[in-house]
Each structure stands twice: as structure tokens, then as C-alpha cells.
PDB file of C-alpha atoms (C1' of nucleotides) in Angstrom:
ATOM      1  CA  UNK A 881     147.724  77.925 112.027  1.00 47.00           C
ATOM      2  CA  UNK A 882     146.565  81.405 111.674  1.00 49.00           C
ATOM      3  CA  UNK A 883     146.408  82.109 115.619  1.00 49.00           C
ATOM      4  CA  UNK A 884     145.115  85.166 116.541  1.00 47.00           C
ATOM      5  CA  UNK A 885     146.163  88.439 118.108  1.00 46.00           C
ATOM      6  CA  UNK A 886     149.656  89.589 118.213  1.00 49.00           C
ATOM      7  CA  UNK A 887     152.700  88.822 116.370  1.00 54.00           C
ATOM      8  CA  UNK A 888     151.265  89.200 112.974  1.00 86.00           C
ATOM      9  CA  UNK A 889     147.390  89.813 112.599  1.00 92.00           C
ATOM     10  CA  UNK A 890     145.467  87.081 111.223  1.00 95.00           C
ATOM     11  CA  UNK A 891     144.654  89.068 108.073  1.00 95.00           C
ATOM     12  CA  UNK A 892     148.042  89.742 107.193  1.00 94.00           C
ATOM     13  CA  UNK A 893     149.174  85.946 107.388  1.00 95.00           C
ATOM     14  CA  UNK A 894     146.091  85.182 105.061  1.00 96.00           C
ATOM     15  CA  UNK A 895     147.766  87.700 102.939  1.00 96.00           C
ATOM     16  CA  UNK A 896     150.925  86.296 103.060  1.00 95.00           C
ATOM     17  CA  UNK A 897     149.734  82.905 101.981  1.00 96.00           C
ATOM     18  CA  UNK A 898     147.705  84.597  99.117  1.00 97.00           C
ATOM     19  CA  UNK A 899     150.818  86.626  98.040  1.00 96.00           C
ATOM     20  CA  UNK A 900     152.801  83.609  97.997  1.00 96.00           C
ATOM     21  CA  UNK A 901     150.386  81.800  95.730  1.00 96.00           C
ATOM     22  CA  UNK A 902     150.666  84.196  93.339  1.00 96.00           C
ATOM     23  CA  UNK A 903     154.267  84.502  93.642  1.00 95.00           C
ATOM     24  CA  UNK A 904     154.879  80.937  93.144  1.00 96.00           C
ATOM     25  CA  UNK A 905     152.683  81.159  90.110  1.00 94.00           C
ATOM     26  CA  UNK A 906     150.061  78.972  91.624  1.00 95.00           C
ATOM     27  CA  UNK A 907     147.372  81.848  91.103  1.00 96.00           C
ATOM     28  CA  UNK A 908     148.199  83.333  87.753  1.00 96.00           C
ATOM     29  CA  UNK A 909     147.159  86.492  86.197  1.00 96.00           C
ATOM     30  CA  UNK A 910     143.068  86.747  85.391  1.00 95.00           C
ATOM     31  CA  UNK A 911     142.913  83.792  88.180  1.00 96.00           C
ATOM     32  CA  UNK A 912     140.199  84.323  90.761  1.00 96.00           C
ATOM     33  CA  UNK A 913     140.993  84.571  94.155  1.00 97.00           C
ATOM     34  CA  UNK A 914     138.908  82.617  96.774  1.00 97.00           C
ATOM     35  CA  UNK A 915     136.031  84.472  97.598  1.00 97.00           C
ATOM     36  CA  UNK A 916     135.495  86.300 100.814  1.00 97.00           C
ATOM     37  CA  UNK A 917     133.154  83.846 101.940  1.00 96.00           C
ATOM     38  CA  UNK A 918     135.341  80.807 101.168  1.00 97.00           C
ATOM     39  CA  UNK A 919     138.461  82.432 103.110  1.00 97.00           C
ATOM     40  CA  UNK A 920     135.974  82.813 105.842  1.00 96.00           C
ATOM     41  CA  UNK A 921     135.358  79.271 106.419  1.00 95.00           C
ATOM     42  CA  UNK A 922     138.693  77.913 105.202  1.00 96.00           C
ATOM     43  CA  UNK A 923     140.651  79.727 107.751  1.00 96.00           C
ATOM     44  CA  UNK A 924     137.359  80.240 110.456  1.00 96.00           C
ATOM     45  CA  UNK A 925     137.581  84.021 110.555  1.00 96.00           C
ATOM     46  CA  UNK A 926     134.904  86.841 110.132  1.00 97.00           C
ATOM     47  CA  UNK A 927     134.316  87.855 106.490  1.00 97.00           C
ATOM     48  CA  UNK A 928     135.860  91.235 107.399  1.00 97.00           C
ATOM     49  CA  UNK A 929     139.086  89.627 108.425  1.00 97.00           C
ATOM     50  CA  UNK A 930     139.119  87.618 104.929  1.00 97.00           C
ATOM     51  CA  UNK A 931     138.371  91.016 103.161  1.00 97.00           C
ATOM     52  CA  UNK A 932     141.062  92.721 104.782  1.00 96.00           C
ATOM     53  CA  UNK A 933     143.519  90.140 103.694  1.00 96.00           C
ATOM     54  CA  UNK A 934     142.658  90.918 100.135  1.00 97.00           C
ATOM     55  CA  UNK A 935     142.784  94.479 100.814  1.00 96.00           C
ATOM     56  CA  UNK A 936     146.357  94.071 101.692  1.00 95.00           C
ATOM     57  CA  UNK A 937     146.813  92.459  98.210  1.00 96.00           C
ATOM     58  CA  UNK A 938     144.940  94.972  96.574  1.00 95.00           C
ATOM     59  CA  UNK A 939     146.976  98.034  98.139  1.00 94.00           C
ATOM     60  CA  UNK A 940     150.135  96.247  96.595  1.00 95.00           C
ATOM     61  CA  UNK A 941     148.988  96.194  93.056  1.00 95.00           C
ATOM     62  CA  UNK A 942     148.467  92.279  93.120  1.00 96.00           C
ATOM     63  CA  UNK A 943     144.886  91.967  92.845  1.00 96.00           C
ATOM     64  CA  UNK A 944     141.603  93.888  91.729  1.00 95.00           C
ATOM     65  CA  UNK A 945     138.249  93.719  93.086  1.00 95.00           C
ATOM     66  CA  UNK A 946     135.303  93.068  90.862  1.00 95.00           C
ATOM     67  CA  UNK A 947     131.947  93.422  92.254  1.00 93.00           C
ATOM     68  CA  UNK A 948     129.712  90.524  91.543  1.00 94.00           C
ATOM     69  CA  UNK A 949     132.558  88.480  89.909  1.00 95.00           C
ATOM     70  CA  UNK A 950     135.489  88.172  92.334  1.00 96.00           C
ATOM     71  CA  UNK A 951     138.723  88.945  93.159  1.00 97.00           C
ATOM     72  CA  UNK A 952     141.275  88.427  90.216  1.00 97.00           C
ATOM     73  CA  UNK A 953     144.981  88.326  90.179  1.00 97.00           C
ATOM     74  CA  UNK A 954     146.054  91.434  88.340  1.00 96.00           C
ATOM     75  CA  UNK A 955     147.549  91.129  84.723  1.00 93.00           C
ATOM     76  CA  UNK A 956     150.534  93.133  84.287  1.00 90.00           C
ATOM     77  CA  UNK A 957     150.323  94.872  81.256  1.00 90.00           C
ATOM     78  CA  UNK A 958     153.457  95.787  78.825  1.00 94.00           C
ATOM     79  CA  UNK A 959     155.188  98.811  79.934  1.00 96.00           C
ATOM     80  CA  UNK A 960     156.220 101.255  77.058  1.00 97.00           C
ATOM     81  CA  UNK A 961     159.377 103.438  77.315  1.00 97.00           C
ATOM     82  CA  UNK A 962     159.065 106.631  78.449  1.00 97.00           C
ATOM     83  CA  UNK A 963     161.458 109.353  77.635  1.00 96.00           C
ATOM     84  CA  UNK A 964     161.278 112.814  79.606  1.00 96.00           C
ATOM     85  CA  UNK A 965     162.544 116.137  78.336  1.00 96.00           C
ATOM     86  CA  UNK A 966     166.219 116.978  79.099  1.00 95.00           C
ATOM     87  CA  UNK A 967     166.721 118.087  82.918  1.00 95.00           C
ATOM     88  CA  UNK A 968     162.974 117.099  83.801  1.00 97.00           C
ATOM     89  CA  UNK A 969     162.824 115.712  87.446  1.00 97.00           C
ATOM     90  CA  UNK A 970     161.174 112.460  87.633  1.00 98.00           C
ATOM     91  CA  UNK A 971     159.512 111.317  90.908  1.00 98.00           C
ATOM     92  CA  UNK A 972     156.655 108.854  91.788  1.00 98.00           C
ATOM     93  CA  UNK A 973     153.640 108.868  94.297  1.00 97.00           C
ATOM     94  CA  UNK A 974     150.496 107.294  94.738  1.00 96.00           C
ATOM     95  CA  UNK A 975     147.424 108.986  92.492  1.00 94.00           C
ATOM     96  CA  UNK A 976     145.002 110.989  94.013  1.00 89.00           C
ATOM     97  CA  UNK A 977     141.216 109.167  93.578  1.00 85.00           C
ATOM     98  CA  UNK A 978     140.533 112.239  90.741  1.00 85.00           C
ATOM     99  CA  UNK A 979     143.937 111.339  88.784  1.00 90.00           C
ATOM    100  CA  UNK A 980     142.872 107.518  89.211  1.00 90.00           C
ATOM    101  CA  UNK A 981     139.832 108.216  87.440  1.00 86.00           C
ATOM    102  CA  UNK A 982     141.512 109.983  84.485  1.00 89.00           C
ATOM    103  CA  UNK A 983     144.317 107.625  84.212  1.00 92.00           C
ATOM    104  CA  UNK A 984     142.078 104.852  84.529  1.00 90.00           C
ATOM    105  CA  UNK A 985     144.612 103.048  86.723  1.00 93.00           C
ATOM    106  CA  UNK A 986     143.426 100.607  89.316  1.00 92.00           C
ATOM    107  CA  UNK A 987     144.276 100.954  93.239  1.00 92.00           C
ATOM    108  CA  UNK A 988     147.775 100.049  94.224  1.00 95.00           C
ATOM    109  CA  UNK A 989     149.351 101.326  91.270  1.00 96.00           C
ATOM    110  CA  UNK A 990     151.646 104.551  91.642  1.00 97.00           C
ATOM    111  CA  UNK A 991     152.261 107.241  89.005  1.00 97.00           C
ATOM    112  CA  UNK A 992     155.379 108.434  87.726  1.00 98.00           C
ATOM    113  CA  UNK A 993     155.491 112.374  87.816  1.00 98.00           C
ATOM    114  CA  UNK A 994     157.610 114.378  84.881  1.00 98.00           C
ATOM    115  CA  UNK A 995     158.238 117.737  85.929  1.00 97.00           C
ATOM    116  CA  UNK A 996     160.007 119.826  82.930  1.00 97.00           C
ATOM    117  CA  UNK A 997     162.163 122.571  83.607  1.00 96.00           C
ATOM    118  CA  UNK A 998     159.571 124.767  82.158  1.00 96.00           C
ATOM    119  CA  UNK A 999     157.219 123.644  84.645  1.00 95.00           C
ATOM    120  CA  UNK A1000     155.240 121.339  82.328  1.00 97.00           C
ATOM    121  CA  UNK A1001     153.942 118.130  84.407  1.00 97.00           C
ATOM    122  CA  UNK A1002     153.408 114.801  83.110  1.00 97.00           C
ATOM    123  CA  UNK A1003     151.712 112.164  85.266  1.00 98.00           C
ATOM    124  CA  UNK A1004     152.228 108.332  83.960  1.00 98.00           C
ATOM    125  CA  UNK A1005     150.711 105.278  85.526  1.00 97.00           C
ATOM    126  CA  UNK A1006     153.319 103.120  86.992  1.00 97.00           C
ATOM    127  CA  UNK A1007     152.343  99.891  85.562  1.00 96.00           C
ATOM    128  CA  UNK A1008     152.595 101.061  81.925  1.00 97.00           C
ATOM    129  CA  UNK A1009     155.602 103.168  81.797  1.00 98.00           C
ATOM    130  CA  UNK A1010     159.209 102.466  82.427  1.00 98.00           C
ATOM    131  CA  UNK A1011     162.380 104.423  81.827  1.00 97.00           C
ATOM    132  CA  UNK A1012     165.638 103.617  79.974  1.00 97.00           C
ATOM    133  CA  UNK A1013     168.407 105.539  81.703  1.00 96.00           C
ATOM    134  CA  UNK A1014     170.464 106.948  78.830  1.00 93.00           C
ATOM    135  CA  UNK A1015     174.418 106.092  78.312  1.00 79.00           C
TER     136      UNK A1015
ATOM    137  CA  UNK B1417     125.558 116.408 104.335  1.00 49.00           C
ATOM    138  CA  UNK B1418     127.388 113.022 104.069  1.00 50.00           C
ATOM    139  CA  UNK B1419     124.165 111.231 103.077  1.00 49.00           C
ATOM    140  CA  UNK B1420     124.723 107.282 103.312  1.00 44.00           C
ATOM    141  CA  UNK B1421     124.566 104.869 100.425  1.00 43.00           C
ATOM    142  CA  UNK B1422     125.579 105.337  97.061  1.00 47.00           C
ATOM    143  CA  UNK B1423     126.812 107.794  94.848  1.00 53.00           C
ATOM    144  CA  UNK B1424     129.832 108.152  96.811  1.00 85.00           C
ATOM    145  CA  UNK B1425     130.416 106.076  99.993  1.00 91.00           C
ATOM    146  CA  UNK B1426     130.618 107.829 103.121  1.00 94.00           C
ATOM    147  CA  UNK B1427     133.919 106.686 104.091  1.00 95.00           C
ATOM    148  CA  UNK B1428     134.909 108.411 100.826  1.00 93.00           C
ATOM    149  CA  UNK B1429     133.190 111.801 101.169  1.00 94.00           C
ATOM    150  CA  UNK B1430     134.937 111.885 104.681  1.00 95.00           C
ATOM    151  CA  UNK B1431     138.063 111.264 103.129  1.00 95.00           C
ATOM    152  CA  UNK B1432     137.785 113.840 100.474  1.00 94.00           C
ATOM    153  CA  UNK B1433     136.909 116.642 103.238  1.00 95.00           C
ATOM    154  CA  UNK B1434     140.134 115.841 104.982  1.00 96.00           C
ATOM    155  CA  UNK B1435     142.261 115.502 101.794  1.00 95.00           C
ATOM    156  CA  UNK B1436     141.041 118.896 101.280  1.00 95.00           C
ATOM    157  CA  UNK B1437     142.129 120.230 104.276  1.00 96.00           C
ATOM    158  CA  UNK B1438     145.580 118.630 103.755  1.00 96.00           C
ATOM    159  CA  UNK B1439     145.826 120.078 100.233  1.00 94.00           C
ATOM    160  CA  UNK B1440     144.509 123.776 101.398  1.00 95.00           C
ATOM    161  CA  UNK B1441     146.734 123.826 104.226  1.00 94.00           C
ATOM    162  CA  UNK B1442     144.368 123.748 106.638  1.00 95.00           C
ATOM    163  CA  UNK B1443     146.218 120.686 107.983  1.00 96.00           C
ATOM    164  CA  UNK B1444     149.711 120.925 107.946  1.00 95.00           C
ATOM    165  CA  UNK B1445     152.419 118.397 108.106  1.00 95.00           C
ATOM    166  CA  UNK B1446     152.684 116.883 111.333  1.00 95.00           C
ATOM    167  CA  UNK B1447     149.351 118.266 112.394  1.00 95.00           C
ATOM    168  CA  UNK B1448     146.813 115.441 113.771  1.00 96.00           C
ATOM    169  CA  UNK B1449     143.883 114.744 112.037  1.00 96.00           C
ATOM    170  CA  UNK B1450     140.663 114.294 114.145  1.00 96.00           C
ATOM    171  CA  UNK B1451     140.665 111.018 116.078  1.00 96.00           C
ATOM    172  CA  UNK B1452     138.644 108.161 115.011  1.00 96.00           C
ATOM    173  CA  UNK B1453     136.107 108.973 117.741  1.00 95.00           C
ATOM    174  CA  UNK B1454     135.922 112.624 116.806  1.00 96.00           C
ATOM    175  CA  UNK B1455     134.933 111.975 113.076  1.00 96.00           C
ATOM    176  CA  UNK B1456     132.499 109.451 114.731  1.00 96.00           C
ATOM    177  CA  UNK B1457     130.679 111.843 116.308  1.00 95.00           C
ATOM    178  CA  UNK B1458     131.089 114.788 113.985  1.00 95.00           C
ATOM    179  CA  UNK B1459     129.845 112.626 110.835  1.00 95.00           C
ATOM    180  CA  UNK B1460     127.167 110.523 112.784  1.00 95.00           C
ATOM    181  CA  UNK B1461     128.933 107.169 111.816  1.00 96.00           C
ATOM    182  CA  UNK B1462     130.754 104.203 113.021  1.00 96.00           C
ATOM    183  CA  UNK B1463     133.841 104.047 114.065  1.00 96.00           C
ATOM    184  CA  UNK B1464     134.924 101.774 111.422  1.00 96.00           C
ATOM    185  CA  UNK B1465     133.316 104.008 108.626  1.00 96.00           C
ATOM    186  CA  UNK B1466     135.810 106.839 110.186  1.00 97.00           C
ATOM    187  CA  UNK B1467     138.683 104.681 110.124  1.00 96.00           C
ATOM    188  CA  UNK B1468     138.330 103.441 106.492  1.00 96.00           C
ATOM    189  CA  UNK B1469     138.129 107.328 105.519  1.00 96.00           C
ATOM    190  CA  UNK B1470     141.394 107.691 107.246  1.00 96.00           C
ATOM    191  CA  UNK B1471     142.439 104.388 105.579  1.00 95.00           C
ATOM    192  CA  UNK B1472     142.153 105.895 102.137  1.00 94.00           C
ATOM    193  CA  UNK B1473     144.527 109.070 103.035  1.00 96.00           C
ATOM    194  CA  UNK B1474     147.050 106.660 104.491  1.00 95.00           C
ATOM    195  CA  UNK B1475     147.030 104.484 101.069  1.00 94.00           C
ATOM    196  CA  UNK B1476     147.517 107.728  99.221  1.00 94.00           C
ATOM    197  CA  UNK B1477     150.349 108.335 101.368  1.00 94.00           C
ATOM    198  CA  UNK B1478     149.086 111.525 102.949  1.00 96.00           C
ATOM    199  CA  UNK B1479     148.971 110.373 106.539  1.00 96.00           C
ATOM    200  CA  UNK B1480     150.040 107.970 109.030  1.00 94.00           C
ATOM    201  CA  UNK B1481     148.753 106.175 112.140  1.00 94.00           C
ATOM    202  CA  UNK B1482     150.493 106.437 115.307  1.00 93.00           C
ATOM    203  CA  UNK B1483     148.898 103.997 117.808  1.00 90.00           C
ATOM    204  CA  UNK B1484     148.220 105.608 121.114  1.00 91.00           C
ATOM    205  CA  UNK B1485     148.950 109.136 119.483  1.00 93.00           C
ATOM    206  CA  UNK B1486     146.446 109.784 116.723  1.00 95.00           C
ATOM    207  CA  UNK B1487     146.709 110.084 113.019  1.00 96.00           C
ATOM    208  CA  UNK B1488     149.419 112.786 111.629  1.00 96.00           C
ATOM    209  CA  UNK B1489     149.740 114.495 108.134  1.00 97.00           C
ATOM    210  CA  UNK B1490     152.831 113.315 106.798  1.00 96.00           C
ATOM    211  CA  UNK B1491     155.796 115.086 106.576  1.00 92.00           C
ATOM    212  CA  UNK B1492     157.396 115.138 103.258  1.00 89.00           C
ATOM    213  CA  UNK B1493     161.345 114.330 103.319  1.00 90.00           C
ATOM    214  CA  UNK B1494     163.681 115.921 101.091  1.00 94.00           C
ATOM    215  CA  UNK B1495     164.192 113.877  97.769  1.00 96.00           C
ATOM    216  CA  UNK B1496     167.803 113.192  97.239  1.00 97.00           C
ATOM    217  CA  UNK B1497     169.007 112.468  93.632  1.00 97.00           C
ATOM    218  CA  UNK B1498     168.968 109.201  92.317  1.00 97.00           C
ATOM    219  CA  UNK B1499     171.610 108.204  89.504  1.00 96.00           C
ATOM    220  CA  UNK B1500     171.066 104.911  87.826  1.00 96.00           C
ATOM    221  CA  UNK B1501     173.984 103.254  85.810  1.00 96.00           C
ATOM    222  CA  UNK B1502     173.620 103.490  82.085  1.00 94.00           C
ATOM    223  CA  UNK B1503     171.322 101.607  80.407  1.00 95.00           C
ATOM    224  CA  UNK B1504     169.190 100.582  83.549  1.00 97.00           C
ATOM    225  CA  UNK B1505     165.575 100.020  83.405  1.00 97.00           C
ATOM    226  CA  UNK B1506     163.624 102.206  85.950  1.00 98.00           C
ATOM    227  CA  UNK B1507     160.110 101.355  87.057  1.00 98.00           C
ATOM    228  CA  UNK B1508     157.720 102.282  90.087  1.00 98.00           C
ATOM    229  CA  UNK B1509     155.555 100.001  92.165  1.00 97.00           C
ATOM    230  CA  UNK B1510     154.368  99.312  95.437  1.00 96.00           C
ATOM    231  CA  UNK B1511     156.523  97.560  97.788  1.00 95.00           C
ATOM    232  CA  UNK B1512     155.835  94.199  99.671  1.00 89.00           C
ATOM    233  CA  UNK B1513     155.533  94.401 103.406  1.00 85.00           C
ATOM    234  CA  UNK B1514     159.073  92.844 103.911  1.00 85.00           C
ATOM    235  CA  UNK B1515     160.610  95.736 101.716  1.00 90.00           C
ATOM    236  CA  UNK B1516     158.499  98.243 103.788  1.00 90.00           C
ATOM    237  CA  UNK B1517     159.912  96.679 106.820  1.00 86.00           C
ATOM    238  CA  UNK B1518     163.542  96.841 105.231  1.00 89.00           C
ATOM    239  CA  UNK B1519     163.453 100.261 103.911  1.00 92.00           C
ATOM    240  CA  UNK B1520     161.559 101.802 106.830  1.00 91.00           C
ATOM    241  CA  UNK B1521     158.826 103.346 104.642  1.00 92.00           C
ATOM    242  CA  UNK B1522     155.232 104.003 105.655  1.00 92.00           C
ATOM    243  CA  UNK B1523     152.418 102.761 103.618  1.00 92.00           C
ATOM    244  CA  UNK B1524     151.428 104.516 100.773  1.00 95.00           C
ATOM    245  CA  UNK B1525     155.040 105.200  99.301  1.00 96.00           C
ATOM    246  CA  UNK B1526     155.691 103.333  96.053  1.00 97.00           C
ATOM    247  CA  UNK B1527     159.509 102.193  95.182  1.00 97.00           C
ATOM    248  CA  UNK B1528     161.371 102.952  92.769  1.00 98.00           C
ATOM    249  CA  UNK B1529     163.184  99.903  90.917  1.00 98.00           C
ATOM    250  CA  UNK B1530     166.334 100.055  88.951  1.00 98.00           C
ATOM    251  CA  UNK B1531     167.319  97.250  87.216  1.00 97.00           C
ATOM    252  CA  UNK B1532     170.951  97.369  85.902  1.00 96.00           C
ATOM    253  CA  UNK B1533     172.059  95.795  82.645  1.00 96.00           C
ATOM    254  CA  UNK B1534     174.090  93.204  84.621  1.00 96.00           C
ATOM    255  CA  UNK B1535     170.852  92.426  86.137  1.00 95.00           C
ATOM    256  CA  UNK B1536     171.565  94.162  89.498  1.00 97.00           C
ATOM    257  CA  UNK B1537     168.119  95.431  91.314  1.00 97.00           C
ATOM    258  CA  UNK B1538     168.132  98.712  93.462  1.00 97.00           C
ATOM    259  CA  UNK B1539     165.195  99.591  95.537  1.00 97.00           C
ATOM    260  CA  UNK B1540     164.468 103.115  96.751  1.00 98.00           C
ATOM    261  CA  UNK B1541     161.650 104.552  98.553  1.00 97.00           C
ATOM    262  CA  UNK B1542     159.829 107.101  96.027  1.00 97.00           C
ATOM    263  CA  UNK B1543     159.222 109.768  98.925  1.00 96.00           C
ATOM    264  CA  UNK B1544     163.172 110.287  99.472  1.00 96.00           C
ATOM    265  CA  UNK B1545     164.367 109.737  96.053  1.00 98.00           C
ATOM    266  CA  UNK B1546     164.017 111.560  92.557  1.00 98.00           C
ATOM    267  CA  UNK B1547     165.883 111.321  89.133  1.00 97.00           C
ATOM    268  CA  UNK B1548     167.229 114.447  87.263  1.00 97.00           C
ATOM    269  CA  UNK B1549     166.994 113.182  83.539  1.00 96.00           C
ATOM    270  CA  UNK B1550     170.544 114.096  81.849  1.00 93.00           C
ATOM    271  CA  UNK B1551     170.648 116.322  79.045  1.00 79.00           C
TER     272      UNK B1551
ATOM    273  C1'  DC C1381     113.886  87.121  78.995  1.00 89.56           C
ATOM    274  C1'  DG C1382     113.465  86.494  84.170  1.00 89.56           C
ATOM    275  C1'  DA C1383     114.585  84.636  89.005  1.00 89.56           C
ATOM    276  C1'  DG C1384     117.897  83.024  91.708  1.00 89.56           C
ATOM    277  C1'  DA C1385     122.485  82.326  93.629  1.00 89.56           C
ATOM    278  C1'  DT C1386     126.813  84.341  94.245  1.00 89.56           C
ATOM    279  C1'  DT C1387     130.322  87.858  95.559  1.00 89.56           C
ATOM    280  C1'  DT C1388     131.604  92.158  96.536  1.00 89.56           C
ATOM    281  C1'  DG C1389     130.223  97.260  98.747  1.00 89.56           C
ATOM    282  C1'  DT C1390     128.911  99.804 102.512  1.00 89.56           C
ATOM    283  C1'  DG C1391     127.054 100.231 107.115  1.00 89.56           C
ATOM    284  C1'  DC C1392     125.933  99.284 111.702  1.00 89.56           C
ATOM    285  C1'  DG C1393     127.199  97.474 116.687  1.00 89.56           C
ATOM    286  C1'  DT C1394     130.542  95.187 120.057  1.00 89.56           C
ATOM    287  C1'  DA C1395     134.569  93.629 122.538  1.00 89.56           C
ATOM    288  C1'  DT C1396     139.266  93.486 123.991  1.00 89.56           C
ATOM    289  C1'  DG C1397     144.407  94.505 123.283  1.00 89.56           C
ATOM    290  C1'  DT C1398     148.269  97.600 123.103  1.00 89.56           C
ATOM    291  C1'  DA C1399     150.740 102.171 122.923  1.00 89.56           C
ATOM    292  C1'  DT C1400     151.009 106.870 123.999  1.00 89.56           C
ATOM    293  C1'  DT C1401     150.223 110.498 126.693  1.00 89.56           C
TER     294       DT C1401
ATOM    295  C1'  DA D 733     147.225 104.592 137.307  1.00 89.56           C
ATOM    296  C1'  DA D 734     144.183 106.540 133.999  1.00 89.56           C
ATOM    297  C1'  DA D 735     142.402 108.403 129.862  1.00 89.56           C
ATOM    298  C1'  DT D 736     142.709 108.604 124.881  1.00 89.56           C
ATOM    299  C1'  DA D 737     143.693 106.460 120.287  1.00 89.56           C
ATOM    300  C1'  DC D 738     144.846 102.946 117.287  1.00 89.56           C
ATOM    301  C1'  DA D 739     144.766  97.535 116.081  1.00 89.56           C
ATOM    302  C1'  DT D 740     142.413  93.488 115.417  1.00 89.56           C
ATOM    303  C1'  DA D 741     138.429  90.851 115.578  1.00 89.56           C
ATOM    304  C1'  DC D 742     133.867  89.077 116.161  1.00 89.56           C
ATOM    305  C1'  DG D 743     128.800  89.475 114.620  1.00 89.56           C
ATOM    306  C1'  DC D 744     124.844  91.395 111.373  1.00 89.56           C
ATOM    307  C1'  DA D 745     122.008  93.679 107.463  1.00 89.56           C
ATOM    308  C1'  DC D 746     121.167  95.108 103.041  1.00 89.56           C
ATOM    309  C1'  DA D 747     122.336  97.011  98.086  1.00 89.56           C
ATOM    310  C1'  DA D 748     124.559  96.322  93.775  1.00 89.56           C
ATOM    311  C1'  DA D 749     126.683  93.910  89.991  1.00 89.56           C
ATOM    312  C1'  DT D 750     127.464  89.376  87.619  1.00 89.56           C
ATOM    313  C1'  DC D 751     126.928  84.809  86.798  1.00 89.56           C
ATOM    314  C1'  DT D 752     123.739  80.579  85.972  1.00 89.56           C
ATOM    315  C1'  DC D 753     120.030  78.391  84.860  1.00 89.56           C
TER     316       DC D 753
END
DNA sequence: CGAGATTTGTGCGTATGTATT
DNA sequence: AAATACATACGCACAAATCTC
């Protein structure tokens, strides 16, 4: 198990295991993932490999690093309803680091960008907002 | 320049320089970024550090790795208009690796998730679709 | 309060494999 | 065939934040 190169990279295999534990609910929001050291021993890999596995989950918005504490399964906040102005164009993309700072969003969370017809731009963290299509 | 630890990490500083070159247009879509080896020499850092800098840009959806070729500034495809069914709930999030495979989206691109009132779920790469709010 | 253990953050070096040019 | 460039993996070290005692 977790047999090195090719096919699927070791760190992706480990990431898949952890992801599954999150999706099945064995690991719940707020729970800590195994530490990098633990994963290292558990799978017999280098720390960097263990870390990269966790990196994958962070990029997916499933987990957060907390230096000194560990890695925790992300809480999914309630989404409020976002109502754009009539005729606005709505897109989604990853934020710049500055935007992440401003909006206080963790990594792995896209932003919803709303461009009104007068050119006004609104930017909303996608983990806290949703749209309800009219009709 | 690029003075080691703390304040801002070296790889983030390098990422900031590259990001700026993309945003100012010095590097344009389709252009190749400096190779990891070049960055390594240019900034006097380890290859891993250079790579991490580029990783940051990829996570933001600004660049793509192409093994054997280099790292290129991502082309921004045209966005088609997505029209959800009436009453649908629209959210955005990062895709799982499986979804990325299915949808053939590069890293750093969110998906738009459309949940219709009957429970049907549609998933659309956010770099190829946009919404026009009615009214 | 402080000292130590734990855990992540960042950085260095090295090696080998695979894809493209 | 060879050079270039990314992909993955190993190792080590020290700093900073947090937790525990």
C-alpha cells in the first residue's frame, strides 16, 4: 500500500485516504488530522511527502493549517444569500493573497466576483455566499 | 533582495514578483515563466523554493506546469453564459481531483455548482462559464 | 509564571524518473 | 541521442506558534 512512484504519487494516495475520512465523516469539521510526523511514520514516508498530502486537502478547501496546533478539518460556515444587481455578470476565481487577507478567507476558497452594469465590482468569499436563481 | 526568513517567506516574495509581471503584462498568456533552474540561480535559492514560488501562482490559477516544457502563463478562455433553472442554488468551490479530471480543468480553477430544486446538480468550470443576472 | 514537548513554516541539499524539445 | 524542464521522493536543520505540565 502506498507504493512509490508512478501510477499515483504517494502524497496523492495519502491525500485520498484522508479525503475519504473527511467525506465519510470519520473526521469531522474541527477535528485534527494526524500530524505530519504521525503520517510520516504511519506510511513510512518523508515529512515533506506527508506535508504535500495535506497540502492537497488545503487546496481543496477541506483543511486548514494552524501552526503549533495541527491541521484541522475546516468548518463549513453558513452561506448567506447574495443578490446581484440586475444585469450583473457573475464569475468565480481564486483570490489574490491580498484579497485573501482583506476578506479573511482561508486557502482553497474561491471568490465570487460580481460586476454590475455600471462597472462596480463586488467580491465575495464563496464559502459564505450563495445565489438563488430567480424565477 | 529576497532576504531570508520571516516577514514574508522567500518563495512568497518570488511569487509576488512573478505575479506582478503577469498582472502588468510583462508576461502574457502563453509566455513561459523562468524555469525552476533559472529562478534558482537568479535568486540564489534552492530549487524547491523556486518551485514553491511557482506553486503559489498555480494555486491562483495564473500558471500551468507543462512537464518537459516549462511553466506557462495561463490563457484565459472565453466564458460562455450559464443559465441555471429557476430557483436553483448556485455556489462555488474547489473541485476534487476526480472532478478536475472529468472536467479537464487545470489547478487553481474553481467550479460553479448549480443545485436545481429537484435536486439535480450541475458542475461547471468557473474559467469557462459566467452568469448574467436577470432583470 | 516558565520550561519543555509538539507541530507547523521555511529553507537547504541530493537523487532519480518522465516528458518535451 | 542529448539537453532541458518538470515530478516525486529522500534526508537534515532551525524558527515560530501552541499546548502541556
